Coordinates of N, CA and C in Angstrom, one line a residue:
Chain A
A139 N 0.8 -1.0 0.0 CA -0.1 0.1 0.3 C 1.3 1.0 0.2
Q140 N 0.4 2.4 -0.5 CA 0.9 3.7 -0.3 C 1.4 4.4 0.4
S141 N 2.3 5.0 1.7 CA 1.9 6.3 2.4 C 2.5 6.7 2.9
V142 N 3.3 8.3 2.9 CA 3.8 9.0 3.5 C 3.8 9.6 4.6
T143 N 5.0 9.5 5.0 CA 5.0 10.0 6.4 C 6.1 11.4 6.5
Q144 N 5.3 12.6 6.8 CA 5.3 14.0 7.4 C 7.1 13.7 9.2
L145 N 7.9 13.9 8.8 CA 8.6 13.6 10.1 C 8.4 15.4 11.0
G146 N 7.9 15.5 11.3 CA 7.7 17.5 12.3 C 6.5 17.2 11.6
S147 N 5.2 17.5 12.6 CA 4.6 18.1 12.3 C 4.1 19.8 12.6
H148 N 5.5 20.4 13.3 CA 6.1 21.6 13.7 C 7.6 21.8 13.3
V149 N 7.5 22.9 12.1 CA 9.2 23.6 12.0 C 8.8 25.0 11.9
S150 N 10.3 24.9 12.7 CA 10.5 26.6 13.6 C 11.8 27.0 11.9
V151 N 11.8 28.4 11.9 CA 13.0 28.3 11.2 C 13.4 29.8 11.0
S152 N 14.6 30.6 10.7 CA 14.7 32.1 10.8 C 14.1 32.5 9.7
E153 N 14.2 33.0 9.9 CA 14.4 34.0 8.1 C 15.7 34.5 7.1
G154 N 15.8 33.8 6.6 CA 16.8 32.8 5.7 C 17.5 32.5 6.1
A155 N 17.2 31.6 6.5 CA 17.5 29.9 7.2 C 16.7 29.3 6.3
L156 N 17.9 27.7 5.7 CA 17.2 27.0 5.1 C 16.4 26.1 5.8
V157 N 15.1 26.3 4.4 CA 13.6 25.2 4.7 C 14.1 23.3 4.6
L158 N 14.3 23.2 5.5 CA 14.0 20.9 5.0 C 12.7 21.2 5.3
L159 N 11.7 20.5 4.9 CA 10.0 19.4 5.3 C 10.7 18.6 4.6
R160 N 10.4 17.7 5.7 CA 10.3 16.1 5.1 C 9.4 15.3 5.2
C161 N 9.6 14.1 3.6 CA 9.3 13.3 3.4 C 9.5 11.9 3.2
N162 N 9.0 11.1 3.9 CA 9.0 9.8 3.3 C 8.2 8.7 3.1
Y163 N 8.1 8.5 1.6 CA 6.9 7.4 1.0 C 6.5 5.9 1.1
S164 N 6.5 5.0 0.7 CA 6.6 3.5 1.1 C 5.5 2.8 0.4
S165 N 5.7 2.5 -0.9 CA 5.0 2.6 -2.1 C 5.8 0.7 -3.3
S166 N 4.6 0.5 -3.8 CA 4.8 -1.2 -4.0 C 5.6 -1.5 -4.8
V167 N 5.2 -0.1 -6.8 CA 5.5 1.0 -7.7 C 6.5 1.5 -7.6
P168 N 6.8 2.4 -8.5 CA 8.3 3.7 -8.2 C 6.9 4.8 -9.0
P169 N 6.7 5.4 -7.4 CA 6.0 6.4 -6.7 C 6.3 7.9 -8.0
Y170 N 4.7 8.5 -7.9 CA 4.9 10.2 -8.5 C 4.6 10.5 -6.8
L171 N 5.3 11.6 -7.1 CA 5.4 12.5 -5.4 C 4.7 13.4 -5.8
F172 N 4.1 14.3 -4.3 CA 3.5 15.7 -4.9 C 3.5 16.7 -4.1
W173 N 4.3 17.5 -3.7 CA 4.5 18.3 -2.6 C 3.6 19.6 -2.5
Y174 N 2.7 19.9 -1.8 CA 1.4 21.2 -1.5 C 1.4 22.0 -1.0
V175 N 1.1 23.3 -1.0 CA 1.0 23.8 0.4 C -0.4 24.4 0.3
Q176 N -0.8 24.9 2.3 CA -2.2 25.3 1.6 C -1.7 26.7 2.7
Y177 N -3.4 27.5 1.7 CA -2.4 28.9 2.3 C -3.8 28.5 3.5
P178 N -4.4 30.2 4.3 CA -4.9 30.2 5.1 C -6.2 30.0 4.3
N179 N -7.3 29.1 4.7 CA -8.5 29.1 4.5 C -8.8 28.6 2.8
Q180 N -7.6 28.2 2.4 CA -8.7 27.5 1.4 C -7.5 26.2 1.4
G181 N -7.6 25.9 -0.3 CA -7.3 24.9 -0.4 C -6.3 24.8 -0.8
L182 N -5.4 23.9 -1.5 CA -4.3 22.9 -1.6 C -2.9 24.0 -2.7
Q183 N -2.3 24.5 -3.6 CA -1.6 24.3 -4.8 C -0.4 23.8 -4.5
L184 N -0.1 23.2 -5.5 CA 1.2 22.7 -5.6 C 2.3 23.5 -5.7
L185 N 3.1 22.9 -4.7 CA 4.0 23.3 -5.7 C 5.9 22.7 -6.4
L186 N 4.5 21.9 -6.2 CA 6.1 20.7 -8.0 C 5.4 19.6 -7.5
K187 N 6.3 18.0 -9.1 CA 4.7 17.1 -8.4 C 6.9 16.2 -8.9
Y188 N 7.0 15.0 -9.0 CA 7.7 14.1 -9.4 C 7.0 13.6 -9.5
T189 N 7.9 13.0 -11.6 CA 6.8 11.2 -12.1 C 7.9 10.9 -12.8
S190 N 8.8 10.2 -12.5 CA 9.9 9.4 -12.9 C 11.0 10.1 -14.4
A191 N 10.5 11.8 -14.1 CA 11.8 12.2 -14.8 C 12.9 12.6 -14.1
A192 N 13.5 14.0 -14.1 CA 15.0 14.4 -13.4 C 14.4 14.5 -12.1
T193 N 15.3 13.4 -10.6 CA 14.8 13.6 -10.0 C 14.9 14.6 -8.3
L194 N 15.9 15.7 -9.2 CA 15.6 16.8 -8.7 C 14.1 17.4 -9.6
V195 N 13.6 18.3 -9.0 CA 12.7 18.4 -9.1 C 12.6 20.0 -8.3
K196 N 12.4 21.2 -10.2 CA 12.4 22.3 -8.9 C 10.5 23.0 -9.3
G197 N 10.7 23.5 -8.0 CA 9.0 23.3 -8.3 C 9.1 26.1 -7.8
I198 N 7.7 26.4 -7.4 CA 6.5 27.8 -8.0 C 7.5 27.7 -6.2
N199 N 8.1 29.1 -6.1 CA 8.4 30.1 -5.3 C 10.1 29.3 -4.1
G200 N 11.2 29.4 -5.8 CA 12.0 29.0 -5.4 C 12.0 28.0 -4.9
F201 N 11.1 26.4 -4.6 CA 11.4 25.3 -3.6 C 12.1 24.6 -4.7
E202 N 12.0 23.0 -3.8 CA 12.9 22.3 -4.9 C 13.2 20.8 -4.4
A203 N 12.4 19.3 -4.5 CA 12.8 18.5 -3.9 C 13.3 17.9 -4.6
E204 N 13.9 16.7 -3.7 CA 15.0 15.6 -4.5 C 14.8 14.3 -4.4
F205 N 14.1 13.8 -5.4 CA 13.7 11.6 -5.2 C 15.0 10.9 -5.3
K206 N 15.0 10.2 -3.4 CA 16.2 9.5 -3.6 C 15.1 7.4 -3.8
K207 N 15.5 7.9 -4.0 CA 14.9 5.9 -4.2 C 15.0 4.9 -2.9
S208 N 17.1 5.3 -2.4 CA 17.7 4.6 -1.6 C 16.8 5.1 -0.3
E209 N 17.0 6.0 -0.2 CA 16.4 6.2 1.1 C 14.6 6.8 0.9
T210 N 14.4 6.6 -0.1 CA 12.8 6.0 0.1 C 12.3 8.7 0.1
S211 N 13.2 9.0 -0.1 CA 12.9 10.3 -0.3 C 12.4 11.0 -1.0
F212 N 11.2 12.3 -0.1 CA 11.2 13.4 -0.9 C 11.6 14.3 -0.4
H213 N 12.2 14.8 -0.2 CA 12.3 16.3 1.3 C 12.9 17.3 0.3
L214 N 11.2 18.2 1.4 CA 11.6 19.6 0.9 C 12.5 20.9 0.8
T215 N 13.6 21.8 0.6 CA 14.0 22.4 0.7 C 13.9 23.6 -0.4
K216 N 13.7 24.7 1.1 CA 14.2 25.8 0.1 C 15.5 26.8 0.4
P217 N 16.6 27.6 0.2 CA 17.2 28.2 0.4 C 17.8 28.8 1.4
S218 N 16.6 30.1 0.8 CA 16.8 30.9 2.1 C 14.8 31.8 2.6
A219 N 14.5 30.6 3.7 CA 13.0 31.1 3.6 C 12.4 32.9 4.3
H220 N 11.6 33.0 3.5 CA 11.3 34.3 3.2 C 10.0 33.8 5.2
M221 N 9.3 35.5 5.1 CA 7.9 35.1 6.3 C 6.9 34.8 5.7
S222 N 6.7 35.3 4.3 CA 5.3 34.5 3.1 C 5.7 32.8 3.3
D223 N 6.6 32.6 3.2 CA 6.9 30.7 3.3 C 5.8 29.8 4.8
A224 N 5.1 31.1 5.1 CA 4.8 30.7 7.2 C 3.2 29.6 6.5
D225 N 3.2 29.0 5.7 CA 2.4 28.1 5.9 C 1.7 26.1 5.8
E226 N 1.2 24.9 5.6 CA 1.4 24.5 5.8 C 2.0 23.2 4.8
Y227 N 2.3 22.8 4.9 CA 2.2 21.8 3.5 C 2.2 20.7 3.4
F228 N 1.8 19.6 2.3 CA 1.8 18.2 2.2 C 2.0 17.6 1.5
C229 N 2.5 16.7 1.8 CA 3.7 16.0 0.5 C 1.9 14.4 0.7
A230 N 2.4 13.8 -1.1 CA 1.2 13.4 -1.2 C 1.7 12.4 -2.3
V231 N 1.5 10.6 -2.1 CA 1.5 10.2 -3.3 C 0.3 9.6 -4.1
S232 N 0.8 9.3 -5.3 CA -1.1 9.0 -5.6 C -0.5 7.6 -5.6
A233 N -2.3 7.0 -6.0 CA -2.1 5.6 -5.9 C -1.3 5.0 -7.0
P234 N -1.3 4.0 -6.8 CA -0.7 3.5 -8.1 C -1.7 3.1 -9.6
S235 N -2.6 2.4 -8.9 CA -3.6 2.4 -9.5 C -4.8 3.2 -9.8
G236 N -5.4 2.7 -10.1 CA -7.4 2.7 -10.3 C -7.7 4.4 -10.8
T237 N -8.2 4.7 -9.8 CA -8.3 6.2 -9.4 C -6.9 7.3 -9.7
Y238 N -5.6 6.8 -9.4 CA -4.6 7.6 -8.8 C -5.0 8.5 -7.9
K239 N -6.0 8.2 -6.8 CA -5.6 9.7 -6.1 C -5.1 9.4 -4.9
Y240 N -4.8 10.7 -4.3 CA -3.5 11.1 -3.6 C -3.5 10.1 -2.0
I241 N -3.2 9.9 -1.2 CA -2.7 9.9 0.5 C -1.0 10.6 0.7
F242 N -2.3 11.1 0.9 CA -1.4 12.0 1.7 C 0.0 12.2 3.6
G243 N -0.1 12.8 3.5 CA 0.5 12.8 4.5 C -0.1 13.9 5.7
T244 N 0.3 13.9 6.7 CA 0.6 14.9 7.1 C -0.1 15.7 8.3
G245 N 1.0 16.4 7.3 CA 1.2 18.0 6.6 C 2.3 18.7 8.6
T246 N 3.0 19.5 7.8 CA 3.8 19.9 8.3 C 3.5 21.7 8.0
R247 N 3.6 22.5 9.7 CA 3.1 23.9 9.9 C 4.9 24.2 9.4
L248 N 5.1 25.7 8.8 CA 5.6 26.2 9.0 C 6.2 27.3 9.0
K249 N 7.0 27.5 10.5 CA 6.8 28.9 10.5 C 8.5 29.7 10.5
V250 N 7.9 30.8 10.4 CA 9.8 31.5 9.6 C 9.9 33.0 11.5
L251 N 10.8 32.2 11.4 CA 11.1 34.0 12.9 C 11.9 34.4 11.9
A252 N 11.1 36.0 12.7 CA 12.1 37.0 12.3 C 13.7 37.8 13.0
Chain B
G195 N -7.6 31.0 -16.5 CA -9.2 30.7 -16.4 C -9.1 31.0 -15.2
A196 N -10.4 30.4 -15.6 CA -10.9 29.8 -13.6 C -10.5 28.9 -12.8
G197 N -10.7 29.1 -11.8 CA -9.8 27.5 -11.1 C -11.3 26.8 -10.2
V198 N -10.9 26.1 -9.2 CA -12.2 25.5 -9.8 C -12.9 25.3 -8.0
S199 N -14.0 25.9 -8.0 CA -15.1 26.6 -7.2 C -15.5 25.6 -6.1
Q200 N -16.0 26.3 -5.4 CA -16.9 25.6 -3.8 C -17.5 26.3 -3.7
S201 N -19.3 25.4 -3.4 CA -19.7 26.6 -2.8 C -20.7 25.5 -1.5
P202 N -20.6 26.0 0.0 CA -20.6 27.3 0.8 C -19.4 27.0 0.5
S203 N -18.6 28.4 1.4 CA -17.6 28.6 1.4 C -17.6 27.8 3.0
N204 N -18.6 27.5 3.7 CA -18.8 27.4 5.3 C -20.5 27.4 5.5
K205 N -20.3 26.4 5.8 CA -21.7 25.9 6.0 C -21.7 24.9 8.1
V206 N -22.7 25.9 8.2 CA -23.5 26.1 9.8 C -24.6 25.3 10.1
T207 N -24.5 24.0 10.7 CA -25.8 23.0 10.5 C -26.1 22.2 12.1
E208 N -27.2 22.0 12.3 CA -28.1 21.2 13.4 C -27.5 19.5 13.2
K209 N -27.4 18.7 13.7 CA -26.3 17.9 14.4 C -28.6 17.2 13.5
G210 N -28.5 16.1 12.7 CA -29.3 15.5 12.0 C -29.8 16.2 11.0
K211 N -29.5 17.0 10.2 CA -29.8 17.8 9.0 C -29.3 17.2 8.1
D212 N -29.9 17.3 6.9 CA -28.9 16.7 5.2 C -28.0 18.2 5.1
V213 N -27.2 18.4 4.7 CA -26.0 19.1 4.0 C -26.3 18.6 2.5
E214 N -26.1 19.4 1.4 CA -25.4 19.7 0.6 C -24.1 20.6 0.0
L215 N -23.1 20.0 -0.2 CA -21.6 20.8 -0.9 C -21.9 20.8 -2.1
R216 N -21.1 22.2 -2.8 CA -21.4 21.8 -4.1 C -19.8 22.4 -4.2
C217 N -19.3 22.2 -5.9 CA -18.0 21.8 -6.3 C -18.4 22.0 -8.7
D218 N -17.4 22.9 -9.1 CA -17.4 23.6 -10.6 C -16.4 22.7 -10.2
P219 N -16.0 22.3 -10.6 CA -13.7 22.3 -11.8 C -14.1 22.4 -12.9
I220 N -13.3 22.7 -12.6 CA -12.1 23.2 -13.6 C -13.0 23.5 -15.3
S221 N -13.3 23.8 -16.2 CA -13.8 23.2 -17.4 C -12.7 22.7 -18.1
G222 N -13.4 20.8 -18.6 CA -12.7 20.1 -19.3 C -12.2 18.8 -18.5
H223 N -11.8 19.5 -17.8 CA -11.4 18.6 -16.5 C -12.6 17.1 -16.7
T224 N -12.4 16.1 -16.7 CA -13.3 14.7 -16.6 C -12.9 14.6 -15.3
A225 N -11.9 14.6 -14.6 CA -11.6 13.4 -13.4 C -11.8 14.5 -11.9
L226 N -12.5 14.2 -11.0 CA -13.2 14.9 -9.5 C -13.0 14.1 -8.9
Y227 N -12.6 14.4 -8.2 CA -12.1 14.0 -6.5 C -12.9 15.0 -5.0
W228 N -12.9 14.1 -4.6 CA -13.5 15.1 -3.3 C -13.3 14.1 -1.6
Y229 N -12.3 15.1 -1.5 CA -11.1 15.0 0.0 C -11.8 15.3 0.9
R230 N -11.3 15.1 2.3 CA -11.9 15.7 3.2 C -11.1 15.8 4.0
Q231 N -10.2 17.0 5.1 CA -9.7 17.4 6.1 C -10.2 18.0 7.0
S232 N -10.1 16.8 7.8 CA -11.0 16.8 9.3 C -9.1 17.2 10.6
L233 N -9.1 17.6 11.6 CA -8.2 17.2 12.5 C -7.3 15.7 12.9
G234 N -8.6 14.7 13.4 CA -8.2 13.6 13.5 C -7.7 12.8 12.7
Q235 N -7.9 13.2 11.0 CA -7.8 12.1 10.3 C -7.4 12.6 9.4
G236 N -6.6 14.0 9.3 CA -5.9 14.7 8.0 C -6.8 14.6 7.1
L237 N -6.1 14.3 5.7 CA -6.7 14.5 4.4 C -7.3 13.1 3.8
E238 N -8.1 13.0 4.2 CA -8.7 11.7 3.3 C -9.8 11.2 2.4
F239 N -9.2 10.3 1.4 CA -10.2 10.7 0.3 C -11.1 10.2 0.2
L240 N -12.2 10.3 -0.3 CA -13.8 10.5 -0.4 C -14.6 9.9 -2.2
I241 N -14.2 10.2 -2.2 CA -14.5 9.9 -3.9 C -13.5 10.3 -4.8
Y242 N -14.3 9.6 -6.4 CA -13.2 10.0 -7.4 C -14.5 8.7 -8.8
F243 N -14.7 10.0 -8.8 CA -15.6 10.4 -11.0 C -14.6 10.3 -11.9
Q244 N -15.4 9.4 -13.2 CA -15.0 9.7 -14.1 C -15.6 10.3 -15.6
G245 N -15.7 11.4 -16.0 CA -16.8 12.0 -16.2 C -18.1 12.0 -14.9
N246 N -18.9 11.1 -15.7 CA -20.2 10.8 -14.1 C -20.5 9.6 -14.2
S247 N -19.7 9.1 -13.9 CA -19.4 7.9 -13.0 C -18.2 7.4 -11.6
A248 N -19.0 7.0 -10.9 CA -18.4 6.6 -10.2 C -17.3 5.5 -9.3
P249 N -16.0 5.6 -10.5 CA -16.1 4.0 -10.1 C -15.1 3.6 -8.7
D250 N -15.0 5.4 -7.9 CA -13.9 5.0 -6.7 C -14.8 5.2 -5.5
K251 N -15.7 4.4 -4.6 CA -16.4 5.6 -3.7 C -15.6 5.2 -2.6
S252 N -14.9 3.9 -2.8 CA -14.2 2.9 -1.5 C -13.9 4.3 0.0
G253 N -14.0 5.4 0.2 CA -13.3 6.2 0.9 C -14.8 7.5 1.0
L254 N -15.5 6.7 1.6 CA -17.0 7.6 1.3 C -17.8 6.7 3.5
P255 N -17.4 7.3 4.3 CA -17.4 6.8 5.6 C -18.2 6.1 6.1
S256 N -19.6 6.1 5.3 CA -21.2 5.6 5.8 C -22.1 5.8 5.0
D257 N -22.6 5.2 4.1 CA -24.1 5.4 3.5 C -24.6 7.1 3.9
R258 N -24.3 7.2 4.7 CA -24.4 8.7 5.3 C -24.6 9.7 4.0
F259 N -23.0 9.2 3.2 CA -23.1 10.2 2.0 C -22.8 10.2 0.7
S260 N -23.1 10.8 0.1 CA -23.0 10.3 -1.8 C -22.8 11.9 -2.4
A261 N -22.4 11.1 -3.4 CA -22.5 11.9 -4.2 C -22.6 11.9 -6.2
E262 N -23.0 13.3 -7.0 CA -23.1 12.8 -7.9 C -22.6 13.8 -8.7
R263 N -22.7 13.4 -10.3 CA -21.8 14.5 -10.8 C -22.9 14.6 -11.9
T264 N -23.1 15.9 -12.3 CA -24.3 15.9 -13.4 C -23.1 17.0 -15.2
G265 N -23.6 16.2 -16.0 CA -22.9 16.4 -17.2 C -21.8 16.8 -17.3
G266 N -21.4 16.1 -16.4 CA -18.9 15.5 -16.8 C -18.9 17.1 -16.1
S267 N -19.2 17.9 -15.5 CA -19.1 18.6 -14.3 C -19.4 18.9 -12.8
V268 N -20.0 19.2 -13.1 CA -20.1 20.0 -11.5 C -21.2 18.8 -10.2
S269 N -20.1 18.9 -9.0 CA -20.5 17.5 -8.8 C -21.0 18.9 -6.7
T270 N -21.7 17.1 -6.2 CA -22.8 17.6 -5.5 C -22.4 16.2 -4.7
L271 N -21.8 16.7 -3.5 CA -22.0 16.0 -2.6 C -23.0 16.5 -1.4
T272 N -23.0 15.2 -1.1 CA -25.1 14.9 0.4 C -24.6 14.6 1.3
I273 N -24.4 14.9 2.1 CA -24.9 14.5 3.5 C -26.0 14.5 4.8
Q274 N -26.3 13.6 4.3 CA -27.6 13.2 5.4 C -27.6 12.9 6.8
R275 N -28.7 13.4 8.0 CA -28.4 13.1 8.4 C -27.4 13.4 9.3
T276 N -26.8 14.6 9.2 CA -25.2 14.7 9.5 C -24.8 15.2 11.3
Q277 N -23.7 14.0 11.7 CA -23.5 13.8 12.9 C -22.0 14.7 13.3
Q278 N -22.0 14.8 14.8 CA -20.9 16.1 14.9 C -19.2 15.6 14.3
E279 N -19.1 14.3 14.0 CA -18.3 14.3 13.6 C -17.9 14.4 12.2
D280 N -18.9 14.7 11.1 CA -18.8 15.1 9.9 C -17.9 16.4 9.4
S281 N -18.0 17.0 10.6 CA -17.0 18.5 11.2 C -15.8 18.4 11.0
A282 N -15.7 19.1 8.7 CA -14.1 19.3 8.5 C -14.8 20.1 7.5
V283 N -13.9 19.9 6.3 CA -13.2 20.5 5.3 C -13.7 20.3 4.1
Y284 N -14.6 20.3 3.6 CA -14.2 19.3 2.6 C -13.8 20.1 1.1
L285 N -13.3 19.2 0.3 CA -12.0 20.1 -0.4 C -12.5 19.0 -1.8
C286 N -12.6 19.7 -2.5 CA -13.0 19.0 -3.8 C -11.6 18.8 -5.0
A287 N -11.6 18.5 -5.5 CA -10.2 18.9 -7.0 C -10.9 18.0 -8.3
S288 N -10.0 18.7 -9.3 CA -10.4 18.2 -10.3 C -8.4 17.7 -10.9
S289 N -9.0 16.9 -12.2 CA -7.5 16.7 -12.9 C -8.7 16.4 -14.0
F290 N -6.9 17.1 -15.6 CA -7.9 16.9 -16.9 C -8.5 16.0 -17.2
S291 N -7.6 14.2 -17.2 CA -8.4 12.8 -17.5 C -7.6 12.0 -16.4
G292 N -7.4 12.4 -14.9 CA -7.4 11.9 -14.0 C -6.4 10.3 -14.7
E293 N -5.1 11.2 -14.8 CA -3.3 9.9 -15.6 C -3.3 10.6 -14.0
R294 N -1.7 8.9 -14.4 CA -0.4 8.9 -13.3 C -0.8 10.9 -12.3
T295 N 0.4 11.1 -13.7 CA 0.5 12.2 -13.6 C 0.0 13.7 -13.2
D296 N -1.2 13.3 -13.7 CA -2.2 14.5 -13.6 C -1.6 15.5 -12.3
T297 N -1.6 16.8 -12.4 CA -2.1 17.3 -11.4 C -3.4 17.1 -11.0
Q298 N -3.8 17.6 -9.7 CA -4.9 17.5 -9.2 C -4.5 19.0 -9.0
Y299 N -5.9 19.3 -9.3 CA -6.2 21.0 -9.1 C -7.3 20.9 -7.5
F300 N -7.4 22.0 -5.9 CA -8.1 22.5 -5.4 C -8.7 23.2 -5.7
G301 N -9.8 23.3 -4.8 CA -11.1 24.0 -4.6 C -10.5 24.9 -3.2
P302 N -11.0 25.9 -3.1 CA -10.3 26.3 -1.6 C -11.3 25.6 -0.1
G303 N -12.3 25.0 -0.4 CA -13.0 24.3 0.9 C -14.4 24.8 0.7
T304 N -15.3 24.0 1.2 CA -16.2 24.3 2.3 C -16.0 23.1 3.6
R305 N -16.1 24.7 4.6 CA -16.0 24.3 5.9 C -17.6 24.1 6.7
L306 N -17.6 22.5 7.7 CA -19.0 22.0 7.5 C -18.4 21.8 9.2
T307 N -19.1 22.1 9.4 CA -19.7 22.3 10.7 C -21.3 22.3 11.8
V308 N -20.5 20.8 12.5 CA -22.5 20.4 12.7 C -22.4 20.5 14.3
L309 N -23.2 21.6 14.5 CA -23.5 21.7 15.7 C -24.4 20.4 17.2

């Protein structure tokens, strides 16, 4: 069965510091992985996705993620945190067949300290 | 173009009442998903439509929940005899064709509060 685990429900970083949000997956087939951000009282917006092309994926707002099969990880990073990055982030894996519904992690709330 | 829209944005109801939640997907998207976001359960899949058919209803938590889609477009999620545990944010998403590589585009959600 597919699953994702996001380590750390809350992460705090200083403004200008590296952002690292962790996501590990479990999948019976090569996974397709997604990172979404949820703005307050809004739906989810796609940051980036991995669909078996390049292992280093660049997304919007300066975020990127690297797919590492050996570590079953897809961690989200940003070199320099901005105050505007303070939101909740979700990692998801798509089901391997059928509906391709998403299986989400439990989310990580990022706090950026001035 | 317009994104996924949902209405109402907020709904407060009394226990035992029925509610209807509406989703307007992106025009031309054949795949439509409903998810529920609640404090205890995180984000969980409810139902998937391809066109007007629902080949996967596996996430519906009980027979009080039902959904339909008409004209390959608008979808309505109905909850009968609401219970307090139904309180959550209900999110709708659509994708172009439902392929595995497709991006799902999410609406802003309907926040349901059952008193």
